[in-house]
Amino acid sequence: MVFEAFEVGTVPFNSDGWGPPDASDTSSTSVAAANLLPNVPFASFSRSEKLGRVADWTRALSNPSARPHTGSKSDPSAIFDFSAFAVDEGFGITNSGGNADEDAAFRLVDGKPPPRPKFGPKWRFNQYHNRNQLPQRRDEEVEAKKREAEKDRARRDRLYNNNRNNIHQQRREAAAFKSSVDIQPEWNMLEQIPFSTFSKLSFTVQEPEDLLLCGGLESYDRSYDRITPKAERRLERFKNRSFKVTTSDDLVIRRLAKEDKATVFATDAILAALMCAPRSVYSWDLVIQRVGNKLFFDKRDGSPLDLLSVHETSQEPLPEAKDDINSAHSLGVEAANINQNFAQQVLVRNGKRVTFDEPIPNVNEGEENASIAYRYRRWKLDDSMYLVARCELQSTVDLNNQRSFLTLNALNEFDPKYSGVDWRQKLETQRGAVLANELKNNGNKLAKWTAQALLANADMMKIGFVSRVHPRDHRNHVILSVLGYKPKDFAGQINLNTNNMWGIVKSIVDLCMKLSEGKYVLVKDPSKPQVRIYEVPADAFDNDYVEEPLPEDEQVQPPEENTDAGAETNGASSTNVAAEDKNSEAEA
């Protein structure tokens, strides 16, 4: 194999110093010119001069017309932009393709980056210029996603509005509620009324008449209005209790019935349960007695009306085990005790009590009674029908040299995980949020308290916020705050219509006045928004009458709803259906 010899060019020697020789040296200049590569210019420079780029790889333009004209014959899209091929004038030599006049056309590539637009991509603002160069994009996928997002937003809004309109009909699927009373096979169902018919009722009553005021009241301690979560007070326990007897056992009501003062008799708690029935979720029951032309609304011993419901209208289910401290029954007992203790603790305990016309009825001598007053009031339902109700007041206070009556109630917090709002953190700074959350979880209880305050004509209703010392300790509690509201203003805030409340009472009274003499039970269905009226034996719910709970397969099941029958405005079911059920149970 033959290798060609590599010839090294002649390097001129500079005898005067470092670098190439001066142009005056002709021999050295001729040697340097021979060593230059063809078509590559040479530019002398010093260390202080800034160098440009030899090649610009971004100069390729899709639109040749956009490139400025330089008079060069070279390719306009070329990477190297050398308009004339020449060596430095110091060497005095030019190549065969250039002349001295073309040196002026030589330019360096600009090293500055192109200016960026101030707002977003350039094509968004130049959509009407250079359409052939870069047209505007229309991304179909983005448009489709926007349409889907609008559909989802509309669906969520629709569901939210439906839930707002049917807030009282919402039920917790996870919890299986039980009836407040066992339906016996010998009971005959007479009427079935859905709550949807109650919302359409309206009745206007005149101002009631005060017949009698019994009992005695102690003054309210205003220092409790300044309680905050940081300055909480321990809830004490009191032995004196209020004796709340039922309607027919009240001695004053019996006397008024003998004097023929009215036709219908009830208590404020029973009337409030009827007035706020569409807001209820748990099952409850009332005993109705028709004696001659008189009508008595009673509650039986051990009725759910003796307790206070907790988390009734909430969507979070409570534990179903009855012995659990957070079950519905345990919380009801705890709330009832808290309410009674709170009503006694916030009073001025100086032994002074404002007494009224008569003492509290049904209280034996020597028994210490709590601060409570019964106001017996009479309403006119029509020309021949009057209603007398026993209304409760818990305290009094002097405002502007005028006596005002108060009702005292307490909300209780058992576990912030269930309610979603921690009272100790939110109560002082966000009272509105705490109250709104309680209206969502305990709407029926607050509505009944408001209805009772309106019936008693109370000037102010005080609501206390009581919480457990520890979520697992259901015996020790602290008072975090006490708020006061005017009943009429608070009724407007919770959307409680007075005419609708009296419309419900008037419709139930008219329905019961058509029944024959006897005893009846009005039961709220545990799983459906409706109430039923049963005819029961005369000795039912007496002390010697013992109810034996039946197995579920032997209990009388309510009839299935018929869509055609459900369209009727009265919502009442036929008596024949109950008779058929009774006959089928007898045959079995």
Coordinates of C-alpha atoms in Angstrom, one line a residue:
M1 CA 0.0 0.0 0.0
V2 CA 1.3 3.4 -1.0
F3 CA 0.8 6.3 1.3
E4 CA 0.7 9.8 0.0
A5 CA 2.9 12.2 1.8
F6 CA 1.2 14.9 3.8
E7 CA 2.6 18.2 2.9
V8 CA 2.7 20.8 5.6
G9 CA 2.3 24.3 4.3
T10 CA 5.1 26.9 4.7
V11 CA 4.7 28.9 7.9
P12 CA 6.2 32.4 7.6
F13 CA 8.6 33.4 10.2
N14 CA 8.1 36.7 11.9
S15 CA 11.5 37.9 13.1
D16 CA 10.1 41.0 14.7
G17 CA 7.7 39.4 17.2
W18 CA 4.7 37.1 17.7
G19 CA 2.0 36.6 15.1
P20 CA 1.9 36.9 11.3
P21 CA 4.5 39.1 9.7
D22 CA 3.7 42.7 8.6
A23 CA 2.4 43.3 5.1
S24 CA 5.6 45.1 4.2
D25 CA 7.4 41.8 4.1
T26 CA 6.5 40.6 0.6
S27 CA 8.0 37.1 1.0
S28 CA 6.1 36.4 4.1
T29 CA 2.9 37.8 2.6
S30 CA 3.1 35.5 -0.4
V31 CA 3.5 32.5 1.9
A32 CA 0.5 33.5 4.0
A33 CA -1.7 33.9 1.0
A34 CA -0.7 30.4 -0.2
N35 CA -1.7 28.9 3.1
L36 CA -5.2 30.4 3.1
L37 CA -8.2 28.1 2.5
P38 CA -10.2 29.0 -0.6
N39 CA -13.3 31.1 -0.3
V40 CA -12.8 31.7 3.4
P41 CA -12.3 35.4 4.4
F42 CA -10.1 36.6 7.1
A43 CA -10.8 39.4 9.4
S44 CA -8.2 40.8 11.8
F45 CA -9.4 41.5 15.3
S46 CA -8.2 42.4 18.7
R47 CA -9.1 41.1 22.1
S48 CA -11.3 44.2 22.8
E49 CA -13.5 43.6 19.8
K50 CA -16.7 41.6 20.0
L51 CA -17.0 38.7 17.7
G52 CA -20.2 37.8 15.8
R53 CA -21.3 34.4 14.8
V54 CA -19.6 32.7 11.8
A55 CA -22.8 30.7 10.9
D56 CA -26.5 31.3 11.7
W57 CA -28.4 28.1 11.6
T58 CA -31.7 29.9 12.2
R59 CA -31.6 32.1 9.1
A60 CA -33.6 29.6 7.0
L61 CA -36.9 31.5 6.3
S62 CA -40.0 29.9 4.9
N63 CA -40.8 33.2 3.3
P64 CA -37.9 34.4 1.1
S65 CA -39.5 37.8 0.6
A66 CA -39.1 38.5 4.3
R67 CA -35.3 38.5 4.0
P68 CA -33.8 42.0 3.3
H69 CA -32.2 42.4 -0.1
T70 CA -28.4 42.8 0.1
G71 CA -27.5 42.6 -3.5
S72 CA -25.7 39.2 -3.0
K73 CA -25.9 36.5 -5.7
S74 CA -25.6 33.7 -3.1
D75 CA -28.4 31.5 -2.0
P76 CA -30.6 33.6 0.4
S77 CA -31.4 30.5 2.5
A78 CA -27.7 29.7 3.0
I79 CA -26.3 29.2 6.4
F80 CA -23.2 31.3 5.7
D81 CA -23.8 34.8 4.6
F82 CA -20.6 36.0 2.9
S83 CA -21.5 38.5 0.2
A84 CA -17.9 38.8 -1.1
F85 CA -15.0 36.6 -0.8
A86 CA -11.9 38.6 0.1
V87 CA -9.0 38.5 2.4
D88 CA -8.1 41.3 4.6
E89 CA -6.9 44.4 2.9
G90 CA -3.7 44.1 4.9
F91 CA -2.7 41.2 2.6
G92 CA -3.7 43.1 -0.6
I93 CA -5.0 39.9 -2.2
T94 CA -8.6 39.2 -3.4
N95 CA -9.9 36.0 -4.9
S96 CA -11.1 35.8 -8.5
G97 CA -14.8 36.1 -7.7
G98 CA -14.9 39.4 -5.8
N99 CA -13.8 43.0 -6.0
A100 CA -13.1 45.8 -3.6
D101 CA -16.6 47.4 -4.1
E102 CA -18.4 44.3 -2.7
D103 CA -16.7 44.7 0.7
A104 CA -19.3 47.2 1.7
A105 CA -22.0 44.6 1.3
F106 CA -20.5 42.3 3.9
R107 CA -22.4 42.1 7.2
L108 CA -22.1 40.2 10.5
V109 CA -25.0 38.1 11.8
D110 CA -26.9 39.9 14.6
G111 CA -26.4 38.0 17.8
K112 CA -29.4 39.5 19.6
P113 CA -32.4 37.1 20.3
P114 CA -35.6 38.0 18.5
P115 CA -38.0 40.1 20.5
R116 CA -40.8 38.2 22.3
P117 CA -44.4 39.4 22.4
K118 CA -45.6 40.8 25.7
F119 CA -48.8 38.7 25.9
G120 CA -48.9 35.1 24.9
P121 CA -47.9 33.4 21.6
K122 CA -47.4 35.7 18.6
W123 CA -49.9 33.9 16.5
R124 CA -52.8 34.9 18.8
F125 CA -52.3 38.6 18.1
N126 CA -51.2 38.3 14.4
Q127 CA -54.2 36.2 13.4
Y128 CA -55.0 38.7 10.6
H129 CA -51.4 39.0 9.3
N130 CA -49.3 36.4 7.4
R131 CA -52.2 34.0 7.1
N132 CA -50.3 31.9 4.6
Q133 CA -47.3 31.7 7.0
L134 CA -49.0 30.7 10.3
P135 CA -52.8 30.3 10.4
Q136 CA -54.8 30.3 13.7
R137 CA -55.4 26.9 15.3
R138 CA -58.9 25.6 16.3
D139 CA -58.4 22.7 18.7
E140 CA -61.5 20.5 18.6
E141 CA -60.5 18.5 21.6
V142 CA -60.3 21.7 23.8
E143 CA -63.8 22.8 22.5
A144 CA -65.2 19.4 23.3
K145 CA -63.8 19.4 26.8
K146 CA -65.3 22.8 27.4
R147 CA -68.7 21.6 26.3
E148 CA -68.5 18.6 28.6
A149 CA -67.5 20.9 31.5
E150 CA -70.5 23.1 30.9
K151 CA -72.8 20.0 30.9
D152 CA -71.3 18.8 34.2
R153 CA -71.7 22.2 35.7
A154 CA -75.3 22.4 34.6
R155 CA -76.0 18.9 36.0
R156 CA -74.5 19.9 39.4
D157 CA -76.5 23.1 39.6
R158 CA -79.7 21.1 38.8
L159 CA -79.0 18.6 41.5
Y160 CA -78.2 21.4 44.0
N161 CA -81.5 23.1 43.2
N162 CA -83.4 19.9 43.6
N163 CA -81.8 19.2 46.9
R164 CA -82.6 22.8 48.0
N165 CA -86.3 22.4 47.0
N166 CA -86.6 18.9 48.6
I167 CA -84.4 19.6 51.7
H168 CA -87.1 18.3 54.0
Q169 CA -87.6 15.1 52.0
Q170 CA -83.9 14.0 52.1
R171 CA -83.4 10.8 53.9
R172 CA -80.3 8.9 55.0
E173 CA -80.2 5.6 53.1
A174 CA -77.6 4.1 55.5
A175 CA -79.8 4.4 58.6
A176 CA -82.8 2.2 59.1
F177 CA -85.3 4.1 61.3
K178 CA -87.8 2.3 63.5
S179 CA -91.3 3.2 64.3
S180 CA -91.8 5.1 67.6
V181 CA -94.7 2.7 68.5
D182 CA -95.3 -0.9 67.6
I183 CA -98.3 -1.2 65.3
Q184 CA -100.6 -3.9 66.7
P185 CA -102.7 -6.2 64.5
E186 CA -105.9 -5.0 66.0
W187 CA -105.3 -1.4 65.1
N188 CA -107.3 -0.1 62.1
M189 CA -105.6 2.4 59.8
L190 CA -108.0 5.2 58.9
E191 CA -106.0 7.9 57.1
Q192 CA -102.6 8.3 55.4
I193 CA -101.5 11.9 54.8
P194 CA -98.3 12.7 52.9
F195 CA -96.2 15.7 53.8
S196 CA -96.5 17.1 50.3
T197 CA -100.1 18.2 51.0
F198 CA -99.0 20.1 54.2
S199 CA -96.9 22.5 52.2
K200 CA -100.0 23.8 50.4
L201 CA -102.0 24.6 53.5
S202 CA -102.5 28.0 55.0
F203 CA -104.7 29.4 57.7
T204 CA -104.8 32.8 59.4
V205 CA -105.7 33.0 63.1
Q206 CA -106.6 36.0 65.1
E207 CA -104.6 37.2 68.1
P208 CA -105.0 34.7 71.0
E209 CA -106.5 35.4 74.4
D210 CA -104.6 34.8 77.6
L211 CA -106.8 32.8 80.0
L212 CA -104.4 32.0 82.9
L213 CA -100.7 32.3 83.9
C214 CA -99.4 29.8 86.4
G215 CA -96.1 29.1 88.1
G216 CA -93.1 31.4 88.9
L217 CA -90.0 32.6 87.0
E218 CA -86.5 33.6 88.0
S219 CA -84.5 36.3 86.3
Y220 CA -82.0 35.6 83.6
D221 CA -78.3 36.1 84.4
R222 CA -77.0 38.4 81.7
S223 CA -73.4 37.5 82.4
Y224 CA -73.9 34.3 80.3
D225 CA -74.3 36.5 77.2
R226 CA -70.5 37.3 77.5
I227 CA -69.4 33.7 77.5
T228 CA -66.9 32.8 74.7
P229 CA -65.2 29.5 73.9
K230 CA -62.0 30.9 75.5
A231 CA -64.0 31.7 78.7
E232 CA -66.2 28.7 78.9
R233 CA -68.2 27.6 81.9
R234 CA -68.8 24.2 83.2
L235 CA -72.4 22.9 82.9
E236 CA -73.8 22.1 86.4
R237 CA -76.4 19.5 87.3
F238 CA -79.6 20.3 89.1
K239 CA -82.0 18.2 91.0
N240 CA -85.1 20.3 90.5
R241 CA -86.9 19.3 87.4
S242 CA -89.9 20.6 85.5
F243 CA -93.0 18.4 85.7
K244 CA -94.4 18.3 82.2
V245 CA -97.6 16.4 82.3
T246 CA -99.6 15.5 79.3
T247 CA -102.7 17.4 78.1
S248 CA -105.5 15.3 79.6
D249 CA -103.7 15.0 83.0
D250 CA -103.3 18.7 83.4
L251 CA -105.7 19.9 86.2
V252 CA -106.1 23.4 84.7
I253 CA -107.0 22.0 81.3
R254 CA -109.5 19.7 82.8
R255 CA -111.1 22.6 84.6
L256 CA -111.2 24.6 81.4
A257 CA -112.7 21.7 79.6
K258 CA -115.5 21.5 82.2
E259 CA -116.1 25.2 81.9
D260 CA -116.4 24.6 78.1
K261 CA -113.8 27.2 77.3
A262 CA -112.7 25.5 74.1
T263 CA -113.2 22.4 71.9
V264 CA -109.6 21.4 71.3
F265 CA -106.9 21.1 73.9
A266 CA -103.1 20.5 73.5
T267 CA -99.7 21.6 74.7
D268 CA -97.1 23.8 72.9
A269 CA -94.8 20.8 72.4
I270 CA -97.6 18.8 70.7
L271 CA -98.7 21.7 68.5
A272 CA -95.0 22.3 67.6
A273 CA -94.6 18.7 66.5
L274 CA -97.7 19.0 64.3
M275 CA -96.7 22.4 62.9
C276 CA -93.1 21.3 62.0
A277 CA -94.1 17.8 60.9
P278 CA -92.8 18.2 57.3
R279 CA -89.3 18.9 58.7
S280 CA -89.2 15.7 60.8
V281 CA -87.3 12.6 59.9
Y282 CA -87.5 10.4 63.0
S283 CA -90.7 8.6 63.8
W284 CA -93.0 10.1 66.5
D285 CA -96.6 9.6 67.6
L286 CA -99.4 11.4 69.3
V287 CA -102.5 10.1 71.1
I288 CA -105.8 11.7 70.1
Q289 CA -108.9 11.3 72.3
R290 CA -112.3 12.2 71.1
V291 CA -114.6 12.7 74.2
G292 CA -118.0 14.1 73.3
N293 CA -117.5 17.2 71.3
K294 CA -114.0 17.7 72.9
L295 CA -110.7 16.8 71.3
F296 CA -107.5 16.1 73.3
F297 CA -104.0 15.8 71.9
D298 CA -101.9 13.8 74.3
K299 CA -98.5 12.2 74.4
R300 CA -97.9 8.7 75.8
D301 CA -95.4 7.8 78.5
G302 CA -92.0 7.2 77.0
S303 CA -92.9 9.2 73.8
P304 CA -90.0 10.5 71.6
L305 CA -91.5 14.0 72.3
D306 CA -90.1 13.8 75.8
L307 CA -86.6 13.7 74.3
L308 CA -84.7 16.1 72.0
S309 CA -83.6 14.8 68.6
V310 CA -80.0 15.3 67.7
H311 CA -78.7 15.3 64.1
E312 CA -82.2 14.4 62.8
T313 CA -82.0 16.2 59.5
S314 CA -78.3 15.5 58.9
Q315 CA -77.1 13.3 56.0
E316 CA -74.5 11.6 58.1
P317 CA -75.9 8.5 59.7
L318 CA -75.5 7.9 63.4
P319 CA -74.5 4.6 65.0
E320 CA -77.5 2.2 65.2
A321 CA -76.5 0.5 68.4
K322 CA -78.7 1.8 71.2
D323 CA -76.0 1.5 73.9
D324 CA -73.6 3.6 71.8
I325 CA -73.1 7.1 73.3
N326 CA -73.6 8.6 69.9
S327 CA -76.7 6.7 68.9
A328 CA -79.9 8.6 68.3
H329 CA -81.6 7.4 71.5
S330 CA -78.5 8.1 73.7
L331 CA -78.0 11.6 72.2
G332 CA -81.7 12.3 72.7
V333 CA -81.5 11.5 76.5
E334 CA -78.2 13.5 76.7
A335 CA -79.8 16.5 74.9
A336 CA -82.8 16.5 77.2
N337 CA -80.7 16.5 80.3
I338 CA -78.5 19.3 78.9
N339 CA -81.5 21.4 78.1
Q340 CA -83.0 21.1 81.6
N341 CA -79.7 21.8 83.3
F342 CA -78.9 24.7 81.0
A343 CA -82.3 26.3 81.7
Q344 CA -81.6 26.3 85.4
Q345 CA -78.0 27.3 85.4
V346 CA -78.4 30.6 83.4
L347 CA -80.8 32.0 86.1
V348 CA -80.0 34.4 88.9
R349 CA -80.1 32.1 91.9
N350 CA -80.9 34.6 94.6
G351 CA -84.1 33.0 95.8
K352 CA -86.3 35.6 94.3
R353 CA -89.0 34.4 91.9
V354 CA -91.8 36.3 90.2
T355 CA -95.0 34.4 91.0
F356 CA -98.2 34.5 88.9
D357 CA -101.9 33.8 89.3
E358 CA -101.7 30.1 90.4
P359 CA -98.9 27.6 91.2
I360 CA -97.9 25.0 88.7
P361 CA -100.5 22.3 88.5
N362 CA -99.9 18.6 89.3
V363 CA -97.1 19.4 91.8
N364 CA -97.2 17.9 95.2
E365 CA -96.4 19.9 98.3
G366 CA -92.8 19.9 99.3
E367 CA -91.5 19.1 95.8
E368 CA -89.1 21.6 94.4
N369 CA -90.1 22.8 91.0
A370 CA -87.9 24.4 88.4
S371 CA -88.3 28.0 87.2
I372 CA -91.2 27.6 84.7
A373 CA -94.5 29.3 83.9
Y374 CA -97.5 27.9 82.1
R375 CA -99.4 30.4 79.9
Y376 CA -102.8 29.0 78.9
R377 CA -103.9 30.7 75.7
R378 CA -107.0 30.3 73.5
W379 CA -107.1 30.6 69.7
K380 CA -110.2 30.8 67.5
L381 CA -110.2 28.3 64.7
D382 CA -113.7 29.0 63.4
D383 CA -117.1 30.3 64.7
S384 CA -117.8 27.3 66.9
M385 CA -114.3 25.9 67.5
Y386 CA -111.6 27.2 69.9
L387 CA -108.2 25.8 70.8
V388 CA -106.6 26.1 74.2
A389 CA -102.9 25.3 74.5
R390 CA -100.5 25.3 77.5
C391 CA -97.4 27.2 76.6
E392 CA -94.1 27.3 78.6
L393 CA -91.9 30.1 79.6
Q394 CA -88.5 29.6 81.4
S395 CA -87.3 33.0 82.6
T396 CA -87.9 36.7 82.7
V397 CA -85.7 39.8 82.4
D398 CA -86.4 43.5 82.8
L399 CA -85.6 45.5 79.6
N400 CA -86.3 49.3 79.6
N401 CA -88.3 49.0 82.8
Q402 CA -90.5 46.4 81.2
R403 CA -90.8 42.7 81.9
S404 CA -89.9 40.4 79.1
F405 CA -90.4 36.6 79.0
L406 CA -87.7 34.2 77.7
T407 CA -87.5 30.7 76.5
L408 CA -84.2 28.8 77.2
N409 CA -82.9 26.0 75.0
A410 CA -79.5 24.5 74.3
L411 CA -77.8 22.9 71.3
N412 CA -75.3 20.3 72.1
E413 CA -72.1 19.3 70.2
F414 CA -71.1 15.6 70.7
D415 CA -68.4 15.1 68.1
P416 CA -67.1 17.6 65.5
K417 CA -66.4 14.8 63.1
Y418 CA -70.2 14.3 62.7
S419 CA -71.1 17.9 62.4
G420 CA -68.2 19.0 60.3
V421 CA -67.7 22.3 62.3
D422 CA -65.7 22.6 65.5
W423 CA -67.5 25.0 67.8
R424 CA -64.4 25.9 69.8
Q425 CA -62.7 27.2 66.7
K426 CA -65.6 28.7 64.7
L427 CA -68.1 29.9 67.3
E428 CA -66.4 33.1 68.2
T429 CA -65.4 34.3 64.7
Q430 CA -68.0 32.5 62.5
R431 CA -71.3 32.3 64.4
G432 CA -73.3 32.5 61.2
A433 CA -71.6 29.4 59.8
V434 CA -72.1 27.5 63.0
L435 CA -75.8 28.4 63.1
A436 CA -76.2 27.5 59.5
N437 CA -74.7 24.1 60.1
E438 CA -77.0 23.5 63.0
L439 CA -80.0 24.4 60.8
K440 CA -78.9 21.8 58.4
N441 CA -78.3 19.1 61.0
N442 CA -81.1 20.0 63.5
G443 CA -83.6 21.9 61.5
N444 CA -86.6 20.2 63.0
K445 CA -85.6 20.8 66.6
L446 CA -84.8 24.5 66.0
A447 CA -88.1 24.9 64.1
K448 CA -90.1 23.4 67.0
W449 CA -88.3 25.7 69.6
T450 CA -89.2 28.7 67.4
A451 CA -92.9 27.5 67.1
Q452 CA -93.1 27.1 70.9
A453 CA -91.7 30.6 71.5
L454 CA -94.3 32.0 69.0
L455 CA -97.1 30.1 70.7
A456 CA -96.0 31.4 74.2
N457 CA -95.6 34.9 72.9
A458 CA -92.0 35.0 74.3
D459 CA -90.1 38.3 73.7
M460 CA -86.8 36.5 73.3
M461 CA -85.5 33.0 72.8
K462 CA -82.0 32.2 74.2
I463 CA -80.1 29.4 72.6
G464 CA -77.0 28.0 74.3
F465 CA -74.2 26.1 72.7
V466 CA -73.1 23.3 74.9
S467 CA -70.3 20.9 74.1
R468 CA -68.7 17.8 75.6
V469 CA -65.5 18.2 77.5
H470 CA -64.2 15.3 75.4
P471 CA -66.0 13.7 72.5
R472 CA -66.0 10.3 74.3
D473 CA -67.3 11.8 77.6
H474 CA -71.1 12.2 77.5
R475 CA -71.5 13.2 81.1
N476 CA -69.4 16.4 81.4
H477 CA -70.2 19.4 79.4
V478 CA -69.2 23.1 79.1
I479 CA -71.2 26.1 77.9
L480 CA -69.4 27.8 75.0
S481 CA -71.8 30.6 74.1
V482 CA -75.3 31.9 74.5
L483 CA -77.1 33.8 71.7
G484 CA -80.5 35.6 71.7
Y485 CA -83.0 35.9 68.9
K486 CA -86.5 37.4 68.6
P487 CA -88.9 34.5 67.7
K488 CA -90.5 36.3 64.7
D489 CA -87.2 37.3 63.2
F490 CA -85.7 33.9 63.7
A491 CA -88.8 32.3 62.1
G492 CA -88.2 34.4 59.0
Q493 CA -84.5 33.3 58.9
I494 CA -85.4 29.6 59.0
N495 CA -88.3 30.0 56.6
L496 CA -91.0 29.1 59.1
N497 CA -94.4 30.3 57.9
T498 CA -96.9 30.9 60.6
N499 CA -99.9 30.6 58.3
N500 CA -98.7 27.3 57.1
M501 CA -98.2 26.0 60.6
W502 CA -101.7 26.8 61.6
G503 CA -103.0 25.4 58.3
I504 CA -101.5 22.0 59.3
V505 CA -103.1 22.2 62.7
K506 CA -106.5 23.2 61.3
S507 CA -106.5 20.4 58.7
I508 CA -105.6 17.7 61.4
V509 CA -108.3 19.1 63.8
D510 CA -110.9 19.1 61.1
L511 CA -110.0 15.5 60.1
C512 CA -110.2 14.3 63.7
M513 CA -113.5 16.1 64.5
K514 CA -115.1 13.9 61.8
L515 CA -114.1 10.7 63.7
S516 CA -116.4 9.0 66.2
E517 CA -115.7 9.0 69.9
G518 CA -112.7 6.9 70.8
K519 CA -108.9 6.8 71.0
Y520 CA -106.6 7.2 68.0
V521 CA -102.9 7.4 67.3
L522 CA -101.2 9.6 64.8
V523 CA -97.8 8.1 63.8
K524 CA -95.1 9.5 61.7
D525 CA -93.8 6.9 59.2
P526 CA -90.2 6.0 60.0
S527 CA -89.1 5.8 56.4
K528 CA -91.6 7.9 54.3
P529 CA -92.6 11.6 54.6
Q530 CA -96.1 10.9 55.8
V531 CA -98.3 10.4 58.8
R532 CA -101.0 7.7 59.5
I533 CA -104.0 7.7 61.8
Y534 CA -104.9 4.4 63.5
E535 CA -107.9 3.6 65.6
V536 CA -106.7 1.9 68.8
P537 CA -108.5 0.2 71.8
A538 CA -109.7 2.4 74.6
D539 CA -107.2 0.8 77.0
A540 CA -104.2 1.3 74.8
F541 CA -101.2 3.0 76.4
D542 CA -102.8 2.8 79.8
N543 CA -100.6 1.8 82.7
D544 CA -102.1 -1.7 82.7
Y545 CA -101.8 -2.0 78.9
V546 CA -98.6 -3.8 78.0
E547 CA -97.5 -3.7 74.4
E548 CA -95.8 -6.9 73.3
P549 CA -93.5 -6.2 70.3
L550 CA -94.3 -8.5 67.4
P551 CA -91.7 -10.1 65.1
E552 CA -91.2 -8.1 61.9
D553 CA -92.9 -10.8 59.7
E554 CA -96.0 -10.6 61.9
Q555 CA -96.3 -6.8 62.1
V556 CA -98.9 -5.0 60.0
Q557 CA -97.1 -3.5 57.1
P558 CA -98.3 -0.3 55.6
P559 CA -99.9 -0.6 52.2
E560 CA -97.9 0.1 49.1
E561 CA -98.4 3.5 47.6
N562 CA -100.4 3.7 44.5
T563 CA -99.3 6.3 42.0
D564 CA -102.8 7.1 40.9
A565 CA -104.0 7.5 44.5
G566 CA -101.0 9.5 45.4
A567 CA -102.0 12.2 42.9
E568 CA -105.0 13.2 45.1
T569 CA -104.5 16.3 47.1
N570 CA -105.8 14.9 50.4
G571 CA -103.4 12.0 50.2
A572 CA -105.8 9.9 52.4
S573 CA -105.9 6.2 51.9
S574 CA -109.0 4.1 51.9
T575 CA -110.2 2.3 55.0
N576 CA -110.9 -0.8 52.9
V577 CA -107.1 -1.4 52.5
A578 CA -106.6 -1.5 56.2
A579 CA -109.6 -3.8 56.6
E580 CA -108.1 -6.2 54.1
D581 CA -104.8 -6.2 55.9
K582 CA -106.6 -6.9 59.1
N583 CA -108.5 -9.8 57.6
S584 CA -105.4 -11.3 56.1
E585 CA -103.6 -11.1 59.5
A586 CA -106.7 -12.7 61.2
E587 CA -106.6 -15.6 58.6
A588 CA -102.9 -16.1 59.2

